[in-house]
Amino acid sequence: MRAWKMNRGGGIASLACVQRSDPALRPGEVRVAVRAVSLNHRDLLMANDGDGSLLVPASDAAGVIVETGAGVTAWRIGDRVFAAFFPDWIDGEPSDANSARGFGGGLDGLLAERVVLPASALVRVPATLEFAAAATLPCAGVTAWNALFEAGRARPGDRVLVLGSGGVSTFALQLARAAGLGVIATSSDDAKLARLQGLGAGATINYRNEPAWDRRVLELTDGRGVDLVLETGGDATLSRSIRAARKGGRIAVIGGTSGGYGGVLEPWALVGGAKTLVGELVGSRTMAESLARFVDENQVAPVIDRRFAFEDARAAFEHLAGARHLGKVVIELPGA
Amino acid sequence: MRAWKMNRGGGIASLACVQRSDPALRPGEVRVAVRAVSLNHRDLLMANDGDGSLLVPASDAAGVIVETGAGVTAWRIGDRVFAAFFPDWIDGEPSDANSARGFGGGLDGLLAERVVLPASALVRVPATLEFAAAATLPCAGVTAWNALFEAGRARPGDRVLVLGSGGVSTFALQLARAAGLGVIATSSDDAKLARLQGLGAGATINYRNEPAWDRRVLELTDGRGVDLVLETGGDATLSRSIRAARKGGRIAVIGGTSGGYGGVLEPWALVGGAKTLVGELVGSRTMAESLARFVDENQVAPVIDRRFAFEDARAAFEHLAGARHLGKVVIELPGA
Amino acid sequence: MRAWKMNRGGGIASLACVQRSDPALRPGEVRVAVRAVSLNHRDLLMANDGDGSLLVPASDAAGVIVETGAGVTAWRIGDRVFAAFFPDWIDGEPSDANSARGFGGGLDGLLAERVVLPASALVRVPATLEFAAAATLPCAGVTAWNALFEAGRARPGDRVLVLGSGGVSTFALQLARAAGLGVIATSSDDAKLARLQGLGAGATINYRNEPAWDRRVLELTDGRGVDLVLETGGDATLSRSIRAARKGGRIAVIGGTSGGYGGVLEPWALVGGAKTLVGELVGSRTMAESLARFVDENQVAPVIDRRFAFEDARAAFEHLAGARHLGKVVIELPGA
Amino acid sequence: MRAWKMNRGGGIASLACVQRSDPALRPGEVRVAVRAVSLNHRDLLMANDGDGSLLVPASDAAGVIVETGAGVTAWRIGDRVFAAFFPDWIDGEPSDANSARGFGGGLDGLLAERVVLPASALVRVPATLEFAAAATLPCAGVTAWNALFEAGRARPGDRVLVLGSGGVSTFALQLARAAGLGVIATSSDDAKLARLQGLGAGATINYRNEPAWDRRVLELTDGRGVDLVLETGGDATLSRSIRAARKGGRIAVIGGTSGGYGGVLEPWALVGGAKTLVGELVGSRTMAESLARFVDENQVAPVIDRRFAFEDARAAFEHLAGARHLGKVVIELPGA
């Protein structure tokens, strides 16, 4: 069977499709025939930065179980599944033990025709979801879910601010609206703002036209500020995001989407406003299960920007790197 | 100005429309010209049971501020408002101090042309809501809200069971769906079930045809049970409601809708299933504010069964007592 | 090596010490040389009620790792450990999957010289704890912990009511006091009440002298009621426990200590008082870890009523059945 | 009667004792004869920075009710009380409305022989507390309480790091220990470290000897980090505080004790470690009530560094500014 490999630090050019034999299953493992893989900004970071070691990329995949190892009772051949981002984080809070290793980072990833996964890391794909949609859930979907409902503690009646139209922000907009939350979205592109409005944003701000967009957020909320900001912007946005949050509000700080931080924080704004800055790290299998139920119940259709064939994985990475997409870049295999 | 009074225990027949003069405002009070009043099952209990004392009925009203007392800074003449059920419960948990007195019970109610209210008990009516809709929020709306999101701790991804088509259950169905929760609804009437499906119920059960409806709930949830039951049924339903909840699930016990309890509880089902039975008591002003924002954001239209004129208040009570409605019975005043 | 077996339903008389050979370890398992076993009321239920099947009794043990299976990286030979009650419940909420099988119930128990345990079920024994103390944590300790701090949501500033001097109640009294909570304790025996006061109870009630002990609780709390009741009494006490809780208060319903329920519940007391009845089921490995840290930090010394040698296990069971103990009955092995 | 006034920005030298007449009470107000006032670092900030306006200083006082206004039913003459820091924040979350005005800042303070207070802002002094102890609760006590148990969400089993020996840190150490939490404390002074150990710190770090004290915290916690840091240090400490917290841990950011922030934050540490930075702002009346019950129950004796007479208020401010104290500076009036 075939798998893609890349050199960490070797860039997209180092991606190569290789033949591998299927390893034998150990107790508690299952073999999954991959049907769809979704790419994340993190996969570009892995390609562009590292020690040259070989790695199968991609954390996000959905497929069909084709073999079960000894002691696996919860799954059967033919079950449609996706894998949680951190195979060791089942439930509860993050810890050094449960969220150290993720697919396509500390562990080999899932961009292959068949992969071996621990049975305990799997989540059932709801009947109404196609594989491509299910493949967007593990990283982007769960990150948005955690930022909204776990780390971010959004509650009905809350208003949320999402920044830009990256995979996590777009997902968060869709999930927030399906949960009845009010959403304000920003972008520098009016065409994208129109699409975000089509996905349910109640108000949008073009931050190129309104560089002081935090003040605009206050105006849109009667001077109060939003209950929750999903901070995906980095350096340029953190201080404004804090100001855009209400007294007692929360700012979920999400890594991996558009460069790092390093700017001057104004912690007095945290103290005077009793605001909370909460870092988050994808999420647990239990969060992924809740997300899958929720997406199914509410027929949330993850926005897929473009689909590529398995053979064209390199083109898919290049499309992602071009950063002109809105929504997810997905690689599909036969049977998807 | 005119107000309706009734004798507690005197029944609907004791309702009488009387002339009253407007009392002077004390510091911190406002005068509200009532535009709509919504009735609750609790108002029938007040009519049918009591010591014969005179009481202005009704806890739920919306209107316009026509006068503000000394020291009132948060409100202006012309503001559209409704009053929280417990004027003393602003925020936080219920206590003996904050939830002892409610309008139309411990305090005179709001079925009058003008009423005097403490400024601290008011909630702003969102621009998109008509008075009749706002008038349904204080008791039925907040009770459903609390049962779902505060006492009942429903979270995105959860499934909820609502019993019957009373005001609280119907409201809860609408709010739960707007929050993206899966909903199973029961009724003994196929026509009502069709309407509940139209309001978003993903599955319905006619409990006359399926007396063991708890088993049907388990089937509909792959044997797992729902995360939350809104128990409004009383004696006949509590044990089945507990069985219909998943391990670790919650049953919100709501009073005032259809008779009392008294049956044998099976606490072993609580222990073995790690289930929680949570009594709840309408809610705070802060909950009412969140509800108002949520109803506005999601354009939730409270189901109004029938509207009556102020002069026909007795007919409105009789219609409510007839128990053939689905949704709320509202009395409107000129300007509504 | 030797293990005790009993016939489920055969009573204490069916306990027999048998020779067994050590099975080989599978991947992820460890072998533990048992040093102390603690008995629970549940072990008597298992002895007295069942289908005659053979079972190694006891859920609670502490010992030393003597062998580790393939893939076990978190533990080393010589580590002092105890096992969580439910080996599959690591963290998060209870579910059908994670809390179906417990040692000495659905699974063979730990009353043996050596036992095989999944590495993921183990908790480290703090350096300051002797094996006998550690052996009391898995069932009685974690049940008290969950009832107080997880299911019961006790917070600093709260007052707690514990009923009687059984293992869970006594443990809960000690943990509550170490966490700074106020505690009221009941018993029918003045000598036991004196001991409970010595363990930190701020007030005690002899329920034989004061059958309306709920009223006495209200007096002791200025008419307010306690924030949390640990309901271990069953039929005779549930209604009074509900009345002894404050408005908005919680009653943790705990099984397995002194007979079942079946009495008439008064759900109106739940509704009118906005009270919560929360069933609970021992707890997770994460709770056991928190408990171990807490017991270590605060030098909580679990009350051990009497210690027996491994050979005298039957006498230990009979002492427990005699129900005159205060605190735990422990069986010690050489090296304890 | 006499009151102290100061010019905002005029420094301690601007403090002057003036004669004032008692104003008449409005409805809902009470008159309190002050018995003890406790000073906070914030009072120095008010003295040293401002627009020259006159202000009665001090947020923290305890005394005896000597007169009650119309409509006050919850209090009687002779009741011993203290006032919550924010008279408008009764319960629930902070908001623009409820925490804008505090005594001795937005409102005149309490350094006077008699003060007028809203009845709704009062908290009963437990019988076992002297006035001087009660006077330390409103700002320093509640700030420590909120940082630990509300904003900081400390739970039994947690370990906490407190920085230095200021009023809030010392209070937090005492409260944390009384709640059974493990505490690590830092100081640059071995004599102070010895006193902090005497108050219950399980481990101490002299940060002058160990400038990389965050690494020492990791060593003391087996490489894991503490669950909660109370960040009172400002610029010099924030980055180390974040590193000293465990994965998923919390850093409560507290203003007003030792200068501002402005340093470079490392939000990647928040993301990678899933850590939370939570700003907090003293707290609500409900928190003050819980604190009072807790201090009473556990006989927590707030550390009083030195007591001054009312006439010597200026010397008290100068002592506080000298910054050599450990614990609180209190001004006592006759009858304290």
mmCIF file of C-alpha atoms in Angstrom, chain A residues 50-250:
data_model
loop_
_atom_site.group_PDB
_atom_site.id
_atom_site.type_symbol
_atom_site.label_atom_id
_atom_site.label_comp_id
_atom_site.label_asym_id
_atom_site.label_seq_id
_atom_site.Cartn_x
_atom_site.Cartn_y
_atom_site.Cartn_z
ATOM 1 C CA GLY A 50 12.223 20.356 11.731
ATOM 2 C CA ASP A 51 15.186 18.097 11.984
ATOM 3 C CA GLY A 52 14.947 16.358 8.638
ATOM 4 C CA SER A 53 13.416 13.200 10.073
ATOM 5 C CA LEU A 54 10.911 11.303 7.929
ATOM 6 C CA LEU A 55 7.251 11.626 8.850
ATOM 7 C CA VAL A 56 3.941 10.559 7.379
ATOM 8 C CA PRO A 57 2.008 13.859 7.450
ATOM 9 C CA ALA A 58 -1.585 14.724 8.393
ATOM 10 C CA SER A 59 -3.528 14.362 11.596
ATOM 11 C CA ASP A 60 -7.004 14.194 10.146
ATOM 12 C CA ALA A 61 -8.480 11.235 8.356
ATOM 13 C CA ALA A 62 -11.673 9.204 8.069
ATOM 14 C CA GLY A 63 -12.122 5.730 6.698
ATOM 15 C CA VAL A 64 -13.451 2.207 7.113
ATOM 16 C CA ILE A 65 -12.251 -0.501 9.498
ATOM 17 C CA VAL A 66 -10.859 -3.449 7.550
ATOM 18 C CA GLU A 67 -9.300 -5.504 10.347
ATOM 19 C CA THR A 68 -9.514 -5.622 14.139
ATOM 20 C CA GLY A 69 -6.800 -6.782 16.534
ATOM 21 C CA ALA A 70 -7.121 -9.042 19.557
ATOM 22 C CA GLY A 71 -9.283 -7.702 22.352
ATOM 23 C CA VAL A 72 -11.117 -5.140 20.240
ATOM 24 C CA THR A 73 -14.806 -5.461 21.100
ATOM 25 C CA ALA A 74 -16.228 -2.003 20.439
ATOM 26 C CA TRP A 75 -15.635 -1.995 16.673
ATOM 27 C CA ARG A 76 -16.408 -4.214 13.700
ATOM 28 C CA ILE A 77 -15.080 -4.503 10.175
ATOM 29 C CA GLY A 78 -16.970 -2.040 8.003
ATOM 30 C CA ASP A 79 -17.449 0.602 10.702
ATOM 31 C CA ARG A 80 -16.892 4.138 9.451
ATOM 32 C CA VAL A 81 -14.558 5.996 11.793
ATOM 33 C CA PHE A 82 -12.214 8.910 12.258
ATOM 34 C CA ALA A 83 -9.318 9.194 14.685
ATOM 35 C CA ALA A 84 -8.996 11.692 17.521
ATOM 36 C CA PHE A 85 -6.016 14.058 17.158
ATOM 37 C CA PHE A 86 -4.349 12.898 20.397
ATOM 38 C CA PRO A 87 -4.798 9.117 20.619
ATOM 39 C CA ASP A 88 -4.050 9.159 24.373
ATOM 40 C CA TRP A 89 -6.428 11.950 25.399
ATOM 41 C CA ILE A 90 -9.730 10.198 25.979
ATOM 42 C CA ASP A 91 -11.502 12.529 28.377
ATOM 43 C CA GLY A 92 -11.000 15.103 31.096
ATOM 44 C CA GLU A 93 -8.326 17.793 31.195
ATOM 45 C CA PRO A 94 -5.146 17.902 29.118
ATOM 46 C CA SER A 95 -2.038 16.562 30.839
ATOM 47 C CA ASP A 96 1.570 15.902 29.976
ATOM 48 C CA ALA A 97 0.652 12.255 29.558
ATOM 49 C CA ASN A 98 -2.429 12.519 27.376
ATOM 50 C CA SER A 99 -1.603 15.262 24.889
ATOM 51 C CA ALA A 100 2.086 14.871 24.160
ATOM 52 C CA ARG A 101 1.754 12.820 20.971
ATOM 53 C CA GLY A 102 -0.452 13.655 17.998
ATOM 54 C CA PHE A 103 -0.717 12.104 14.541
ATOM 55 C CA GLY A 104 1.442 13.791 11.930
ATOM 56 C CA GLY A 105 3.591 15.377 14.662
ATOM 57 C CA GLY A 106 5.021 13.246 17.474
ATOM 58 C CA LEU A 107 3.497 10.218 15.691
ATOM 59 C CA ASP A 108 3.343 9.235 12.049
ATOM 60 C CA GLY A 109 0.297 10.759 10.384
ATOM 61 C CA LEU A 110 -2.553 9.381 8.333
ATOM 62 C CA LEU A 111 -1.847 10.330 4.698
ATOM 63 C CA ALA A 112 -1.713 6.705 3.569
ATOM 64 C CA GLU A 113 -3.999 4.125 1.990
ATOM 65 C CA ARG A 114 -4.192 2.130 5.190
ATOM 66 C CA VAL A 115 -3.255 3.061 8.738
ATOM 67 C CA VAL A 116 -3.071 1.263 12.069
ATOM 68 C CA LEU A 117 -4.855 2.995 14.948
ATOM 69 C CA PRO A 118 -5.546 2.210 18.593
ATOM 70 C CA ALA A 119 -9.218 1.245 18.951
ATOM 71 C CA SER A 120 -9.515 3.647 21.880
ATOM 72 C CA ALA A 121 -8.725 6.644 19.652
ATOM 73 C CA LEU A 122 -11.620 6.103 17.234
ATOM 74 C CA VAL A 123 -14.878 7.983 16.864
ATOM 75 C CA ARG A 124 -17.835 6.751 14.830
ATOM 76 C CA VAL A 125 -18.724 8.774 11.718
ATOM 77 C CA PRO A 126 -22.444 9.639 11.856
ATOM 78 C CA ALA A 127 -24.470 8.099 9.042
ATOM 79 C CA THR A 128 -25.258 11.447 7.444
ATOM 80 C CA LEU A 129 -21.632 12.566 7.120
ATOM 81 C CA GLU A 130 -19.511 11.888 4.049
ATOM 82 C CA PHE A 131 -15.891 10.889 4.649
ATOM 83 C CA ALA A 132 -14.533 14.240 3.455
ATOM 84 C CA ALA A 133 -16.614 16.074 6.052
ATOM 85 C CA ALA A 134 -15.647 13.629 8.808
ATOM 86 C CA ALA A 135 -11.982 14.114 7.921
ATOM 87 C CA THR A 136 -12.183 17.809 8.806
ATOM 88 C CA LEU A 137 -13.274 17.124 12.384
ATOM 89 C CA PRO A 138 -10.176 15.892 14.289
ATOM 90 C CA CYS A 139 -8.023 19.030 14.267
ATOM 91 C CA ALA A 140 -9.884 22.054 12.881
ATOM 92 C CA GLY A 141 -13.301 20.919 14.091
ATOM 93 C CA VAL A 142 -12.270 19.872 17.573
ATOM 94 C CA THR A 143 -10.067 22.957 17.987
ATOM 95 C CA ALA A 144 -13.052 25.174 17.178
ATOM 96 C CA TRP A 145 -15.293 23.082 19.458
ATOM 97 C CA ASN A 146 -12.896 23.264 22.386
ATOM 98 C CA ALA A 147 -12.326 27.002 21.883
ATOM 99 C CA LEU A 148 -16.069 27.604 21.906
ATOM 100 C CA PHE A 149 -17.577 25.180 24.366
ATOM 101 C CA GLU A 150 -14.852 23.778 26.615
ATOM 102 C CA ALA A 151 -11.923 26.158 27.101
ATOM 103 C CA GLY A 152 -14.047 29.112 25.948
ATOM 104 C CA ARG A 153 -17.131 28.145 27.985
ATOM 105 C CA ALA A 154 -19.570 29.754 25.531
ATOM 106 C CA ARG A 155 -23.147 29.505 26.702
ATOM 107 C CA PRO A 156 -26.471 30.153 25.007
ATOM 108 C CA GLY A 157 -27.030 33.889 24.930
ATOM 109 C CA ASP A 158 -23.340 34.629 24.322
ATOM 110 C CA ARG A 159 -21.831 36.523 21.416
ATOM 111 C CA VAL A 160 -18.579 35.377 19.831
ATOM 112 C CA LEU A 161 -15.955 37.099 17.715
ATOM 113 C CA VAL A 162 -14.025 35.051 15.132
ATOM 114 C CA LEU A 163 -11.022 36.462 13.288
ATOM 115 C CA GLY A 164 -10.485 35.792 9.596
ATOM 116 C CA SER A 165 -11.627 32.933 7.403
ATOM 117 C CA GLY A 166 -9.098 30.182 8.210
ATOM 118 C CA GLY A 167 -10.220 26.620 8.808
ATOM 119 C CA VAL A 168 -10.713 26.970 12.562
ATOM 120 C CA SER A 169 -12.447 30.344 12.348
ATOM 121 C CA THR A 170 -14.840 29.210 9.637
ATOM 122 C CA PHE A 171 -15.637 26.027 11.530
ATOM 123 C CA ALA A 172 -16.154 28.003 14.710
ATOM 124 C CA LEU A 173 -18.558 30.329 12.945
ATOM 125 C CA GLN A 174 -20.640 27.399 11.730
ATOM 126 C CA LEU A 175 -20.647 25.620 15.090
ATOM 127 C CA ALA A 176 -21.404 28.798 17.010
ATOM 128 C CA ARG A 177 -24.382 29.594 14.801
ATOM 129 C CA ALA A 178 -25.694 26.043 15.014
ATOM 130 C CA ALA A 179 -25.513 26.446 18.803
ATOM 131 C CA GLY A 180 -27.498 29.681 18.637
ATOM 132 C CA LEU A 181 -24.639 32.005 19.509
ATOM 133 C CA GLY A 182 -24.348 35.449 17.954
ATOM 134 C CA VAL A 183 -21.256 35.761 15.781
ATOM 135 C CA ILE A 184 -19.210 38.726 14.575
ATOM 136 C CA ALA A 185 -16.587 37.868 11.941
ATOM 137 C CA THR A 186 -13.650 39.820 10.513
ATOM 138 C CA SER A 187 -11.717 39.621 7.261
ATOM 139 C CA SER A 188 -9.771 41.932 4.992
ATOM 140 C CA ASP A 189 -11.726 40.763 1.956
ATOM 141 C CA ASP A 190 -15.314 41.801 1.273
ATOM 142 C CA ALA A 191 -15.998 38.722 -0.828
ATOM 143 C CA LYS A 192 -14.992 36.495 2.071
ATOM 144 C CA LEU A 193 -17.065 38.598 4.453
ATOM 145 C CA ALA A 194 -20.060 37.999 2.221
ATOM 146 C CA ARG A 195 -19.455 34.256 2.431
ATOM 147 C CA LEU A 196 -19.063 34.426 6.199
ATOM 148 C CA GLN A 197 -22.371 36.244 6.354
ATOM 149 C CA GLY A 198 -23.872 33.485 4.260
ATOM 150 C CA LEU A 199 -22.621 31.016 6.877
ATOM 151 C CA GLY A 200 -24.477 32.939 9.561
ATOM 152 C CA ALA A 201 -22.311 35.792 10.820
ATOM 153 C CA GLY A 202 -24.686 38.396 12.223
ATOM 154 C CA ALA A 203 -22.199 41.185 11.649
ATOM 155 C CA THR A 204 -18.897 41.436 9.797
ATOM 156 C CA ILE A 205 -15.978 43.864 9.931
ATOM 157 C CA ASN A 206 -13.437 44.504 7.177
ATOM 158 C CA TYR A 207 -10.362 45.168 9.293
ATOM 159 C CA ARG A 208 -8.559 46.763 6.380
ATOM 160 C CA ASN A 209 -11.219 49.467 6.267
ATOM 161 C CA GLU A 210 -11.592 49.558 10.049
ATOM 162 C CA PRO A 211 -8.165 48.983 11.581
ATOM 163 C CA ALA A 212 -9.610 49.800 15.012
ATOM 164 C CA TRP A 213 -11.978 46.869 14.677
ATOM 165 C CA ASP A 214 -12.099 46.347 18.429
ATOM 166 C CA ARG A 215 -13.973 49.636 18.748
ATOM 167 C CA ARG A 216 -16.376 48.485 16.067
ATOM 168 C CA VAL A 217 -17.015 45.303 18.076
ATOM 169 C CA LEU A 218 -17.878 47.425 21.097
ATOM 170 C CA GLU A 219 -20.304 49.486 19.009
ATOM 171 C CA LEU A 220 -21.967 46.333 17.688
ATOM 172 C CA THR A 221 -22.501 45.120 21.257
ATOM 173 C CA ASP A 222 -23.848 48.333 22.790
ATOM 174 C CA GLY A 223 -20.467 49.123 24.314
ATOM 175 C CA ARG A 224 -20.371 45.839 26.204
ATOM 176 C CA GLY A 225 -17.995 43.686 24.162
ATOM 177 C CA VAL A 226 -18.361 40.059 23.148
ATOM 178 C CA ASP A 227 -18.417 37.211 25.621
ATOM 179 C CA LEU A 228 -15.754 35.226 23.793
ATOM 180 C CA VAL A 229 -13.048 35.948 21.212
ATOM 181 C CA LEU A 230 -11.419 33.156 19.216
ATOM 182 C CA GLU A 231 -7.924 34.589 18.908
ATOM 183 C CA THR A 232 -6.297 33.035 15.841
ATOM 184 C CA GLY A 233 -4.535 36.095 14.564
ATOM 185 C CA GLY A 234 -1.313 36.316 16.526
ATOM 186 C CA ASP A 235 0.818 39.362 17.234
ATOM 187 C CA ALA A 236 -1.227 41.860 15.382
ATOM 188 C CA THR A 237 -4.520 41.087 17.014
ATOM 189 C CA LEU A 238 -4.142 39.961 20.623
ATOM 190 C CA SER A 239 -4.372 43.382 22.263
ATOM 191 C CA ARG A 240 -7.437 44.316 20.237
ATOM 192 C CA SER A 241 -9.010 40.962 20.937
ATOM 193 C CA ILE A 242 -8.688 41.580 24.665
ATOM 194 C CA ARG A 243 -10.280 44.988 24.311
ATOM 195 C CA ALA A 244 -13.127 43.533 22.242
ATOM 196 C CA ALA A 245 -14.112 41.166 25.067
ATOM 197 C CA ARG A 246 -16.630 42.217 27.694
ATOM 198 C CA LYS A 247 -15.829 42.606 31.377
ATOM 199 C CA GLY A 248 -15.474 39.082 32.663
ATOM 200 C CA GLY A 249 -15.136 37.833 29.065
ATOM 201 C CA ARG A 250 -12.847 35.179 27.621
#
